[in-house]
Coordinates of C-alpha atoms and ligand atoms in Angstrom, one line a residue:
M17 CA -90.1 78.2 -80.7
C18 CA -92.9 77.3 -79.2
G19 CA -93.8 73.3 -78.3
I20 CA -97.1 71.3 -78.9
M21 CA -98.6 68.2 -77.3
G22 CA -101.2 66.8 -77.9
Y23 CA -102.9 63.5 -76.6
I24 CA -106.5 61.5 -77.0
G25 CA -107.3 57.6 -75.0
P26 CA -107.8 56.8 -71.5
K27 CA -105.9 59.0 -69.5
D28 CA -105.8 62.2 -67.6
A29 CA -105.3 64.6 -70.9
K30 CA -104.5 68.0 -68.3
E31 CA -101.4 65.5 -66.4
V32 CA -100.5 64.1 -69.6
L33 CA -100.4 68.1 -71.3
I34 CA -98.8 69.3 -69.0
D35 CA -96.2 66.8 -67.9
G36 CA -95.4 67.3 -71.7
L37 CA -95.5 70.4 -71.4
R38 CA -93.2 70.8 -68.9
R39 CA -90.9 68.4 -71.2
L40 CA -90.9 71.2 -73.9
E41 CA -90.9 74.4 -71.8
Y42 CA -87.0 74.8 -73.8
R43 CA -88.6 75.5 -76.2
G44 CA -91.2 78.4 -75.0
Y45 CA -91.4 79.8 -72.3
D46 CA -93.3 83.0 -71.9
S47 CA -97.3 81.6 -71.5
S48 CA -98.9 77.9 -71.9
G49 CA -102.5 77.0 -72.2
I50 CA -104.1 73.8 -73.3
A51 CA -107.2 72.9 -74.3
V52 CA -109.4 69.9 -73.0
L53 CA -112.8 68.3 -73.9
D54 CA -114.2 68.4 -70.6
G55 CA -117.4 65.8 -71.7
A56 CA -119.1 68.4 -74.3
E57 CA -117.6 71.4 -73.9
L58 CA -113.7 72.8 -74.8
R59 CA -112.3 73.9 -71.6
I60 CA -109.3 76.5 -72.0
A61 CA -107.3 77.3 -69.2
R62 CA -103.8 79.6 -70.1
A63 CA -100.9 81.4 -67.6
V64 CA -98.3 83.9 -68.6
G65 CA -95.4 82.7 -67.8
K66 CA -93.7 79.3 -66.7
I67 CA -95.6 76.2 -66.8
S68 CA -95.8 76.4 -63.3
S69 CA -98.3 79.9 -62.9
L70 CA -100.9 77.1 -65.9
E71 CA -100.5 73.9 -62.8
S72 CA -101.0 76.6 -60.4
L73 CA -104.6 77.6 -62.7
L74 CA -105.1 73.8 -63.1
G75 CA -105.0 73.6 -59.2
K76 CA -108.2 75.7 -58.7
E77 CA -110.2 74.6 -62.3
K78 CA -111.2 71.7 -62.0
I79 CA -111.1 70.6 -65.8
S80 CA -111.0 66.7 -66.9
G81 CA -111.1 64.8 -70.3
N82 CA -109.4 62.4 -72.1
L83 CA -108.7 64.5 -75.2
G84 CA -106.5 67.3 -75.3
I85 CA -104.0 69.7 -76.9
G86 CA -101.7 72.4 -75.2
H87 CA -98.6 75.0 -75.8
T88 CA -95.8 76.9 -74.4
R89 CA -94.7 79.5 -76.5
W90 CA -92.5 81.8 -77.1
A91 CA -93.7 84.7 -78.1
T92 CA -93.2 86.0 -82.0
H93 CA -96.8 87.9 -82.7
G94 CA -97.7 89.9 -79.5
R95 CA -96.5 90.3 -76.0
P96 CA -97.2 87.3 -73.5
S97 CA -100.5 87.7 -72.5
E98 CA -103.4 85.3 -72.1
N99 CA -105.0 86.6 -74.7
N100 CA -102.5 85.5 -76.5
A101 CA -101.4 82.6 -75.7
H102 CA -102.6 79.4 -77.2
P103 CA -105.3 77.6 -77.1
H104 CA -107.3 80.0 -79.4
M105 CA -110.2 79.1 -79.4
V106 CA -113.1 80.1 -82.1
N107 CA -116.9 78.5 -81.9
G108 CA -115.8 75.1 -80.1
V109 CA -112.4 74.7 -82.4
A110 CA -109.3 74.6 -80.7
V111 CA -105.4 75.6 -81.9
V112 CA -102.5 75.0 -81.4
H113 CA -99.3 76.4 -82.9
N114 CA -95.9 76.3 -83.6
G115 CA -94.3 78.7 -86.6
I116 CA -95.0 81.3 -88.1
I117 CA -97.9 82.5 -90.6
E118 CA -96.0 85.0 -93.0
N119 CA -98.8 86.2 -94.6
Y120 CA -101.0 86.3 -91.3
A121 CA -101.1 90.1 -92.3
E122 CA -103.2 90.3 -95.3
L123 CA -105.7 86.9 -94.5
K124 CA -106.6 89.1 -91.2
R125 CA -108.0 91.6 -93.6
E126 CA -109.9 89.2 -95.3
L127 CA -111.2 87.8 -92.4
I128 CA -112.4 91.3 -90.2
S129 CA -114.0 92.5 -93.4
K130 CA -115.7 89.6 -93.3
G131 CA -117.1 90.2 -90.0
S132 CA -114.4 87.9 -87.8
V133 CA -113.8 89.4 -84.3
F134 CA -110.1 88.9 -83.6
R135 CA -109.3 88.4 -79.5
S136 CA -104.9 88.8 -79.6
E137 CA -102.2 90.0 -81.6
T138 CA -101.0 86.2 -82.8
D139 CA -101.0 85.0 -86.1
T140 CA -102.3 82.1 -85.1
E141 CA -105.4 83.3 -84.9
V142 CA -105.9 83.4 -87.9
I143 CA -105.5 79.7 -88.7
S144 CA -108.7 79.3 -85.9
H145 CA -110.8 81.5 -88.3
L146 CA -110.2 80.0 -91.5
I147 CA -111.1 77.2 -90.2
D148 CA -114.7 78.4 -89.2
S149 CA -114.7 80.5 -91.7
Y150 CA -114.5 76.9 -93.7
L151 CA -117.1 74.8 -91.5
S152 CA -119.9 77.7 -91.4
K153 CA -119.5 76.5 -95.6
G154 CA -120.9 73.3 -94.1
E155 CA -116.9 71.3 -95.1
D156 CA -116.8 68.9 -92.7
L157 CA -113.6 69.2 -89.8
F158 CA -110.9 67.2 -91.2
K159 CA -111.6 69.1 -94.9
A160 CA -111.7 72.4 -92.8
V161 CA -108.4 72.4 -91.8
I162 CA -106.6 71.7 -95.3
S163 CA -108.9 74.4 -97.0
A164 CA -107.2 76.6 -94.0
I165 CA -103.9 75.7 -94.0
R166 CA -104.2 76.3 -97.8
R167 CA -104.1 79.5 -97.6
L168 CA -101.1 79.8 -95.2
E169 CA -97.4 80.5 -95.9
G170 CA -94.3 80.5 -93.7
A171 CA -93.5 77.3 -91.3
F172 CA -96.4 75.7 -89.0
A173 CA -96.7 72.8 -86.7
I174 CA -100.8 72.9 -85.6
A175 CA -102.9 70.5 -83.2
V176 CA -107.0 71.0 -83.7
V177 CA -109.7 69.9 -81.5
S178 CA -113.6 70.2 -81.7
E179 CA -116.0 70.1 -79.2
K180 CA -117.9 68.6 -82.0
E181 CA -115.6 65.8 -82.9
P182 CA -114.5 64.2 -79.6
D183 CA -113.6 61.2 -81.0
Y184 CA -110.0 62.7 -82.6
F185 CA -107.7 65.3 -83.6
I186 CA -105.8 66.4 -86.3
V187 CA -102.4 67.9 -86.8
A188 CA -100.2 69.0 -89.5
K189 CA -96.5 69.9 -90.7
N190 CA -94.9 72.4 -92.6
F191 CA -91.5 73.3 -91.6
S192 CA -91.9 72.4 -88.0
P193 CA -90.8 70.0 -86.3
L194 CA -94.2 67.1 -84.7
I195 CA -94.1 63.8 -84.0
I196 CA -96.9 61.2 -83.2
G197 CA -96.5 58.8 -80.6
V198 CA -97.8 55.1 -80.6
G199 CA -99.3 54.1 -77.9
E200 CA -101.8 51.3 -76.8
G201 CA -105.6 52.7 -76.7
E202 CA -103.9 56.4 -76.3
N203 CA -101.7 58.7 -78.8
F204 CA -99.6 61.7 -78.4
V205 CA -98.0 64.7 -80.8
A206 CA -95.5 66.6 -79.4
S207 CA -92.9 68.7 -80.6
D208 CA -89.8 66.8 -79.7
I209 CA -89.3 63.4 -78.7
P210 CA -88.2 64.4 -74.2
A211 CA -92.3 65.5 -74.0
L212 CA -93.3 61.6 -75.2
L213 CA -90.6 59.1 -73.2
P214 CA -92.5 58.2 -70.1
Y215 CA -95.4 57.1 -72.2
T216 CA -93.9 55.7 -75.9
R217 CA -91.2 54.9 -77.6
R218 CA -92.9 54.0 -81.0
I219 CA -92.2 57.5 -82.8
I220 CA -94.2 58.3 -86.5
T221 CA -92.2 61.6 -87.4
L222 CA -94.1 63.9 -89.9
S223 CA -93.0 65.2 -92.7
E224 CA -93.5 68.1 -95.1
N225 CA -97.6 69.1 -95.8
E226 CA -98.7 66.1 -94.0
I227 CA -101.5 66.4 -92.4
A228 CA -102.9 63.3 -89.4
K229 CA -106.4 62.6 -88.1
I230 CA -105.2 60.8 -84.4
S231 CA -107.8 59.1 -82.6
R232 CA -106.9 56.4 -79.4
D233 CA -106.7 53.3 -82.4
K234 CA -105.6 54.5 -84.9
T235 CA -103.2 57.2 -87.0
E236 CA -104.6 58.7 -90.1
I237 CA -102.0 61.0 -92.4
F238 CA -102.3 61.9 -95.7
D239 CA -101.1 64.0 -98.2
I240 CA -102.1 68.1 -97.8
R241 CA -101.5 68.6 -101.1
N242 CA -103.8 66.2 -103.1
G243 CA -105.4 63.9 -99.7
V244 CA -103.7 60.9 -101.1
Q245 CA -103.2 58.6 -97.5
I246 CA -99.6 57.5 -96.4
K247 CA -98.8 54.0 -95.0
P248 CA -97.4 55.8 -91.3
E249 CA -93.9 54.5 -90.8
I250 CA -93.7 53.4 -87.3
K251 CA -89.5 53.7 -85.4
T252 CA -88.8 53.1 -81.7
V253 CA -86.6 55.3 -80.3
D254 CA -83.5 54.3 -78.0
M255 CA -83.7 56.7 -75.3
S256 CA -84.2 57.0 -71.8
P257 CA -87.3 59.4 -69.8
S258 CA -83.8 60.0 -67.9
V259 CA -82.6 62.8 -70.9
A260 CA -85.3 64.6 -69.7
E261 CA -84.2 64.5 -66.5
K262 CA -81.6 66.8 -64.3
E263 CA -80.1 63.6 -62.8
G264 CA -78.9 64.9 -59.5
H265 CA -77.1 68.5 -61.8
K266 CA -78.7 72.1 -60.0
H267 CA -79.8 72.4 -64.0
F268 CA -79.7 70.4 -68.0
M269 CA -76.6 73.5 -68.5
H270 CA -74.4 71.8 -65.8
K271 CA -75.4 67.8 -66.9
E272 CA -74.9 68.7 -70.2
I273 CA -71.4 70.5 -69.5
F274 CA -70.7 66.8 -67.8
E275 CA -71.6 65.1 -70.7
I276 CA -69.0 66.3 -72.8
P277 CA -66.4 63.3 -72.5
K278 CA -68.6 61.1 -73.1
V279 CA -70.3 62.6 -75.9
F280 CA -66.8 63.5 -77.7
T281 CA -66.5 59.5 -77.3
D282 CA -70.4 59.3 -78.8
T283 CA -69.2 61.3 -81.9
M284 CA -66.6 59.6 -83.1
L285 CA -67.2 55.7 -82.6
G286 CA -67.4 54.0 -86.0
R287 CA -65.8 57.2 -87.4
I288 CA -62.4 56.9 -86.5
D289 CA -60.0 53.4 -86.8
R290 CA -57.4 54.1 -84.5
E291 CA -56.0 50.8 -84.9
N292 CA -54.7 51.8 -88.4
S293 CA -54.8 55.7 -87.8
E294 CA -57.6 55.7 -90.8
L295 CA -60.9 57.9 -90.8
L296 CA -63.3 55.8 -91.8
P297 CA -65.9 56.8 -94.8
D298 CA -69.3 56.0 -93.7
E299 CA -71.4 59.2 -93.6
L300 CA -67.8 61.6 -93.7
A301 CA -67.7 60.2 -97.2
V302 CA -69.2 63.4 -98.7
R303 CA -71.3 62.5 -102.0
T304 CA -69.1 65.6 -104.3
M305 CA -65.2 65.7 -102.9
D306 CA -65.1 67.7 -106.2
F307 CA -65.2 71.0 -105.3
S308 CA -63.3 74.0 -104.8
R309 CA -64.3 76.0 -101.7
I310 CA -66.4 74.9 -98.6
I311 CA -69.2 77.2 -97.5
I312 CA -69.9 76.7 -93.7
V313 CA -74.3 78.5 -92.6
A314 CA -75.4 78.9 -88.8
C315 CA -76.7 80.6 -86.0
G316 CA -75.2 81.8 -82.4
T317 CA -73.3 78.7 -81.5
S318 CA -73.8 77.1 -84.1
Y319 CA -71.8 79.6 -86.6
H320 CA -69.3 79.5 -83.8
A321 CA -68.8 75.7 -84.3
G322 CA -68.3 77.2 -88.5
L323 CA -66.0 78.8 -87.9
I324 CA -63.7 76.8 -85.7
G325 CA -64.4 74.7 -88.7
K326 CA -63.4 77.2 -91.6
Y327 CA -60.2 77.5 -89.5
Y328 CA -59.8 73.8 -89.6
F329 CA -60.2 73.2 -93.5
E330 CA -57.9 76.0 -95.0
Q331 CA -55.1 74.1 -92.0
I332 CA -56.0 71.1 -92.4
S333 CA -57.6 70.8 -95.7
K334 CA -55.9 73.8 -97.4
I335 CA -59.5 74.2 -98.9
P336 CA -61.2 77.5 -99.2
A337 CA -63.3 77.8 -96.7
E338 CA -66.4 80.7 -94.9
A339 CA -68.5 80.9 -92.2
E340 CA -71.2 82.9 -92.5
F341 CA -74.7 84.1 -90.5
A342 CA -77.7 81.8 -92.3
S343 CA -79.4 85.5 -91.6
E344 CA -77.0 87.6 -93.4
F345 CA -76.2 84.9 -95.8
R346 CA -79.6 84.4 -97.4
Y347 CA -80.4 88.6 -98.4
R348 CA -77.7 89.8 -99.5
N349 CA -76.7 87.2 -102.5
P350 CA -74.0 85.5 -102.4
V351 CA -72.1 84.8 -104.9
L352 CA -72.1 81.3 -105.1
K353 CA -70.2 78.9 -107.3
K354 CA -71.6 75.1 -109.3
D355 CA -68.2 73.1 -107.2
D356 CA -69.2 75.0 -104.0
L357 CA -69.8 72.4 -101.1
A358 CA -72.2 74.1 -98.3
I359 CA -72.2 73.3 -94.6
F360 CA -75.3 73.6 -93.0
I361 CA -74.6 73.3 -88.8
S362 CA -77.3 73.4 -86.5
Q363 CA -78.2 71.2 -83.0
S364 CA -82.1 71.4 -83.6
G365 CA -82.4 71.2 -87.5
E366 CA -84.4 73.3 -87.2
T367 CA -83.9 77.1 -87.1
A368 CA -85.4 79.6 -89.6
D369 CA -82.6 80.7 -90.8
T370 CA -80.4 77.8 -91.2
L371 CA -83.7 75.7 -93.6
G372 CA -84.5 78.9 -95.2
A373 CA -80.9 79.6 -96.3
L374 CA -80.6 75.8 -96.8
K375 CA -83.8 75.9 -99.2
D376 CA -82.6 78.9 -101.4
V377 CA -78.5 77.0 -102.0
K378 CA -80.1 74.2 -102.9
E379 CA -82.2 75.3 -106.0
L380 CA -79.4 76.4 -107.0
G381 CA -78.3 72.7 -107.9
I382 CA -75.5 73.3 -104.9
P383 CA -74.1 70.4 -102.8
T384 CA -75.8 70.7 -99.6
L385 CA -74.4 69.0 -95.9
A386 CA -76.0 69.4 -92.6
I387 CA -74.4 68.8 -89.1
C388 CA -76.9 68.2 -86.9
N389 CA -77.7 66.3 -82.8
V390 CA -82.0 66.5 -83.6
M391 CA -82.6 63.0 -85.5
N392 CA -85.1 63.4 -88.9
S393 CA -84.9 66.9 -88.4
S394 CA -86.3 69.6 -91.1
I395 CA -82.8 70.4 -91.9
A396 CA -81.4 67.2 -91.5
R397 CA -83.8 65.9 -94.2
L398 CA -83.4 68.7 -96.3
A399 CA -79.7 68.4 -96.5
D400 CA -78.0 65.8 -99.6
N401 CA -76.1 64.7 -95.9
V402 CA -75.7 64.7 -93.2
I403 CA -73.6 64.0 -90.9
Y404 CA -75.2 63.8 -87.2
T405 CA -74.0 65.0 -83.5
R406 CA -74.2 62.4 -81.1
A407 CA -74.4 65.0 -78.1
G408 CA -77.9 63.1 -77.2
I409 CA -80.4 65.5 -76.4
E410 CA -79.1 69.0 -75.5
I411 CA -82.4 70.7 -73.0
G412 CA -80.3 73.4 -71.3
V413 CA -81.4 76.5 -73.3
A414 CA -77.3 77.7 -73.7
S415 CA -75.7 75.1 -76.0
T416 CA -72.3 73.3 -75.0
K417 CA -72.6 69.8 -75.5
A418 CA -74.0 69.9 -79.4
F419 CA -71.1 73.3 -79.6
I420 CA -68.0 70.3 -78.6
A421 CA -69.8 67.7 -80.8
Q422 CA -70.5 69.8 -84.2
T423 CA -66.4 71.3 -83.4
E424 CA -65.1 67.6 -82.9
V425 CA -67.5 66.9 -86.4
L426 CA -65.7 69.1 -88.7
L427 CA -62.1 68.6 -87.2
M428 CA -63.0 64.7 -88.6
L429 CA -64.1 66.3 -92.2
S430 CA -61.8 68.4 -92.2
L431 CA -58.9 65.1 -91.5
F432 CA -61.3 62.7 -94.2
F433 CA -60.5 65.8 -97.0
A434 CA -57.1 66.4 -96.4
S435 CA -56.7 62.5 -96.2
R436 CA -58.7 61.9 -99.6
R437 CA -57.0 65.2 -100.8
G438 CA -54.0 64.1 -99.9
T439 CA -53.0 68.0 -97.8
I440 CA -52.0 66.1 -94.7
G441 CA -48.7 63.7 -94.0
E442 CA -49.2 59.5 -92.3
E443 CA -47.3 61.4 -89.1
E444 CA -49.3 64.6 -89.2
R445 CA -52.6 62.2 -89.6
K446 CA -51.6 60.0 -86.6
R447 CA -50.8 62.7 -84.3
L448 CA -53.9 64.4 -85.2
I449 CA -56.3 60.5 -85.1
N450 CA -54.0 59.4 -81.8
E451 CA -55.5 63.2 -80.1
F452 CA -58.8 62.2 -80.8
S453 CA -57.8 59.1 -78.1
R454 CA -56.5 60.7 -75.8
M455 CA -59.4 64.1 -75.6
P456 CA -61.9 62.1 -73.9
G457 CA -59.2 61.7 -70.7
I458 CA -58.6 65.1 -71.6
L459 CA -62.1 66.6 -71.5
K460 CA -62.4 65.1 -68.0
N461 CA -59.7 65.9 -66.3
T462 CA -60.6 69.9 -67.6
L463 CA -64.0 69.5 -65.8
K464 CA -61.8 69.6 -62.2
T465 CA -61.2 73.1 -63.0
E466 CA -64.8 73.7 -61.8
S467 CA -63.5 73.5 -58.1
Y468 CA -61.6 76.7 -59.0
I469 CA -63.7 77.9 -61.0
K470 CA -66.6 78.1 -58.7
E471 CA -64.1 79.6 -56.5
I472 CA -62.9 82.4 -58.2
A473 CA -66.7 83.3 -59.3
P474 CA -68.1 85.3 -57.2
R475 CA -65.3 88.0 -57.5
F476 CA -67.9 88.4 -61.3
I477 CA -70.7 88.5 -60.3
R478 CA -71.9 92.3 -60.3
S479 CA -69.3 92.6 -62.9
R480 CA -71.5 94.7 -65.8
D481 CA -69.0 94.0 -68.7
F482 CA -66.9 91.3 -69.8
I483 CA -64.0 91.3 -73.1
Y484 CA -62.7 87.2 -74.1
L485 CA -59.6 87.6 -76.2
G486 CA -58.8 84.7 -78.5
R487 CA -55.7 84.4 -81.5
G488 CA -55.9 82.4 -83.9
I489 CA -58.0 78.8 -83.8
N490 CA -59.7 80.7 -80.3
F491 CA -60.8 83.5 -81.3
P492 CA -64.2 81.5 -82.1
V493 CA -63.7 80.4 -78.8
A494 CA -63.8 83.5 -77.2
L495 CA -67.0 84.7 -79.4
E496 CA -68.2 81.0 -77.5
G497 CA -67.4 81.9 -74.4
A498 CA -68.6 85.7 -74.7
L499 CA -72.0 84.7 -75.5
K500 CA -72.8 81.4 -73.1
L501 CA -71.8 84.7 -70.2
K502 CA -74.2 87.1 -72.0
E503 CA -77.2 84.3 -72.8
I504 CA -76.9 82.9 -68.7
S505 CA -76.0 86.2 -66.9
Y506 CA -77.4 88.9 -68.2
I507 CA -73.5 90.7 -68.2
H508 CA -72.4 92.2 -71.3
A509 CA -69.6 90.5 -72.4
E510 CA -67.7 91.1 -76.0
G511 CA -65.5 88.3 -77.8
Y512 CA -62.4 89.6 -79.6
A513 CA -59.7 88.5 -81.4
A514 CA -56.4 89.7 -79.6
G515 CA -54.7 91.0 -82.2
E516 CA -58.5 94.1 -82.7
M517 CA -58.2 94.6 -78.5
K518 CA -55.9 97.9 -79.7
H519 CA -58.0 99.1 -82.3
G520 CA -60.4 100.4 -80.5
P521 CA -62.1 98.2 -76.8
I522 CA -58.8 98.6 -75.2
A523 CA -60.7 101.7 -74.3
L524 CA -63.0 99.9 -72.8
I525 CA -60.8 98.1 -70.0
D526 CA -60.2 99.7 -66.5
E527 CA -60.1 97.8 -63.1
D528 CA -64.2 97.2 -63.1
V529 CA -63.6 95.1 -66.6
P530 CA -62.6 91.4 -66.6
V531 CA -60.4 90.6 -69.6
L532 CA -60.6 86.6 -70.2
V533 CA -58.1 85.7 -72.5
I534 CA -57.3 82.6 -73.7
A535 CA -53.6 81.8 -74.0
N536 CA -52.9 78.2 -74.0
R537 CA -48.8 77.3 -75.0
G538 CA -48.3 77.2 -78.6
S539 CA -48.0 79.6 -82.1
N540 CA -50.1 82.2 -80.7
L541 CA -48.9 82.4 -77.3
K542 CA -46.2 85.6 -77.2
K543 CA -48.5 87.2 -79.3
I544 CA -51.6 86.9 -76.5
I545 CA -48.9 87.7 -73.8
S546 CA -48.3 91.4 -75.4
N547 CA -51.8 91.8 -75.3
I548 CA -52.2 90.0 -71.4
L549 CA -49.4 93.1 -70.5
E550 CA -52.0 95.7 -72.8
A551 CA -54.5 94.8 -70.8
K552 CA -52.8 94.5 -67.5
S553 CA -51.4 98.5 -68.3
R554 CA -54.6 99.1 -68.5
G555 CA -56.1 97.8 -65.1
G556 CA -58.0 95.3 -66.4
I557 CA -58.3 92.0 -64.1
L558 CA -56.7 89.5 -65.7
I559 CA -58.2 86.0 -65.8
G560 CA -56.3 83.4 -68.6
V561 CA -57.0 80.1 -69.3
I562 CA -53.7 78.6 -69.5
T563 CA -51.4 75.5 -70.1
K564 CA -50.9 73.4 -67.1
G565 CA -47.3 74.1 -65.2
D566 CA -47.3 77.7 -67.1
E567 CA -45.7 79.3 -64.4
E568 CA -44.8 82.8 -67.3
T569 CA -48.0 83.4 -67.9
K570 CA -49.4 82.0 -64.7
R571 CA -47.3 85.4 -63.2
L572 CA -49.0 87.7 -65.5
L573 CA -52.7 86.6 -64.6
D574 CA -54.9 87.6 -61.7
F575 CA -56.3 84.9 -62.0
A576 CA -55.4 81.1 -64.3
I577 CA -57.6 78.2 -65.1
E578 CA -54.8 75.7 -66.0
V579 CA -56.0 73.2 -68.6
D580 CA -53.5 70.1 -70.0
E581 CA -51.3 70.9 -73.7
T582 CA -53.2 69.5 -76.3
D583 CA -52.7 69.6 -80.1
E584 CA -53.3 73.2 -81.1
F585 CA -56.2 71.9 -83.4
F586 CA -57.9 70.6 -80.0
Q587 CA -57.7 73.2 -78.2
P588 CA -61.4 74.9 -78.6
F589 CA -62.4 71.5 -77.1
V590 CA -60.5 71.9 -74.1
N591 CA -60.7 75.9 -73.7
S592 CA -65.0 75.5 -73.7
L593 CA -65.1 74.3 -71.0
P594 CA -63.5 76.2 -68.1
L595 CA -65.7 79.7 -70.5
Q596 CA -68.7 77.6 -70.2
L597 CA -68.6 76.1 -66.1
M598 CA -67.3 80.1 -65.7
A599 CA -71.0 81.1 -67.4
Y600 CA -72.5 79.1 -65.5
H601 CA -71.3 79.5 -61.9
I602 CA -71.7 83.1 -62.4
A603 CA -75.3 83.1 -62.8
D604 CA -75.8 80.3 -60.5
M605 CA -74.7 83.2 -58.4
K606 CA -76.6 85.4 -59.9
G607 CA -79.8 83.5 -59.3
T608 CA -80.1 84.1 -63.4
D609 CA -83.4 81.4 -64.4
V610 CA -80.4 78.5 -66.3
D611 CA -81.2 76.3 -68.7
Q612 CA -84.5 79.1 -68.9
P613 CA -82.7 82.5 -69.6
R614 CA -85.1 85.3 -70.3
N615 CA -86.4 86.2 -73.6
L616 CA -84.3 83.2 -75.5
A617 CA -85.6 79.9 -77.3
K618 CA -84.0 76.7 -77.5
S619 CA -84.4 76.6 -81.5
V620 CA -85.4 79.5 -82.9
T621 CA -87.9 78.8 -85.6
V622 CA -88.4 82.0 -86.9
E623 CA -86.1 84.3 -89.1
Ligands
M6R708 O1 -80.4 74.8 -83.4 P1 -78.9 75.5 -84.2 O2 -78.0 75.2 -83.5 O3 -79.9 76.2 -85.3 O4 -79.4 76.9 -83.0 C1 -78.0 78.0 -83.1 C2 -78.7 79.3 -82.1 O5 -79.9 79.8 -82.1 C3 -78.1 79.0 -81.5 O6 -76.9 78.2 -81.2 C4 -78.3 79.3 -80.1 O7 -77.0 80.8 -79.8 C5 -77.8 79.0 -78.6 N1 -78.9 79.9 -77.3 C6 -76.4 79.3 -78.1 O8 -76.4 78.6 -76.3

């Protein structure tokens, strides 16, 4: 939710922190701040708004030093303001925090009763006061941080620096991501890998309940619960710093949409044997195959991929499947059975609702499988099995390429189950596997719809409402198209199952309301055409995603985006691209902040 950066070494800490925070800005961008040990004094700079505001402030303040911590915030407790921005400092000890301290209110009451004076509305400030209270009992910094952490409930990744300890800083983690970058005579910490790539590719991923003391030349890691020292495992990441660059695109979202054909290829690599029309077990082989129902749990865009997955598992594998919002699933005591398989989908692998649901399901002893994009993320590590989507780092807050990769994994998985259970004939399996090979080319072609979309987008920048309609497997695609438009253009958009339109939403349609209909050739086309006619006769502006050459459907529409014909199970891939591009160009023309839309953050690590 928020981004953390830390540095110790010969470089100007302020420069490293700002550079890292820029690369972490997608995690939160309503305020930011740094604390740098300048001589014997910890100097703090904090600003409301994006990192650029902090940079302007630092242009005026002369701060320099070789040890510091920084933070970019997505507000949870307390509105965005300078006082609520991190770091929070008490008596020469500064703290930055990503996560939520659930028992902060009772801790705050206790600390106030003992004389602490709070200056912010944040939950984080209790950590600073707790550390201070243990320091004043005579504990050293390391011990005081451990004592403070033991009082905390909830999720956190923290970094702590003290004026009295100029040779190291401390980080600790429980269910919020934190990685250490190992350099030569310098060390770094960050919430995510892109922040470290310009400096080092050697990383240590902190696990739950670990605390680390970081100095220039060494990193010592301990288990918070028992103080036992842990040998750090350094891994070299194979990523280029350019993953965090726009590489000529105006926005990350645009770059990421254009990466989709490659992402599709990468995600199936080594998982499909095209010659023998087989799916290779690899990680697709879920430990237990002995399940009678699949429950898919996710949030936002990942939930929409899950809805498509439900369709795949039922239609292809013939396994009953449900898709659930993680935030609802957790709190309604769902009836689960030992022979269920629970699948958790998350791009970031850190979403608090999904992670919480996974923990609950694991406690019941039900087999779990994660579909994640971020390697070693909390959800990936906690589930019994993980299948990684290989979408690469997704920086645009609006998820695009990860959605395609998640849906692709679900399709491969459903085919894998179907093969193993004998619910699919050989011919059909071969046909679908062949379609996988055609897909990257078709997706490349689909990106060419951009020029037409750019041409029609100006017509919609003043629209206040949009309706997206789809049927069957394209209903979740309509939901996802509407979500994309909402989140980046701030235009109200609703996705509906096209058949439901006449049961209410049709009342919204008039000449000011564009209706985007997914109307490829296929089993539902006739029914979709009836829905198009219903909307048209109420004066709606009809935009359709249709199959190339379908002149009959085209004639009914005001605007037609033509895509290649493909098997129905693959239509979600082909249809999603124009919807993503449509949202992108409308938002760009409106001049909104496409990559960092208001009020959002890339990964939502709070419930
Ligand atoms: O990282 P996750 O896939 O768990 O994130 C889930 C949602 O927060 C995410 O998909 C969100 O809806 C995106 N902003 C959609 O573009």
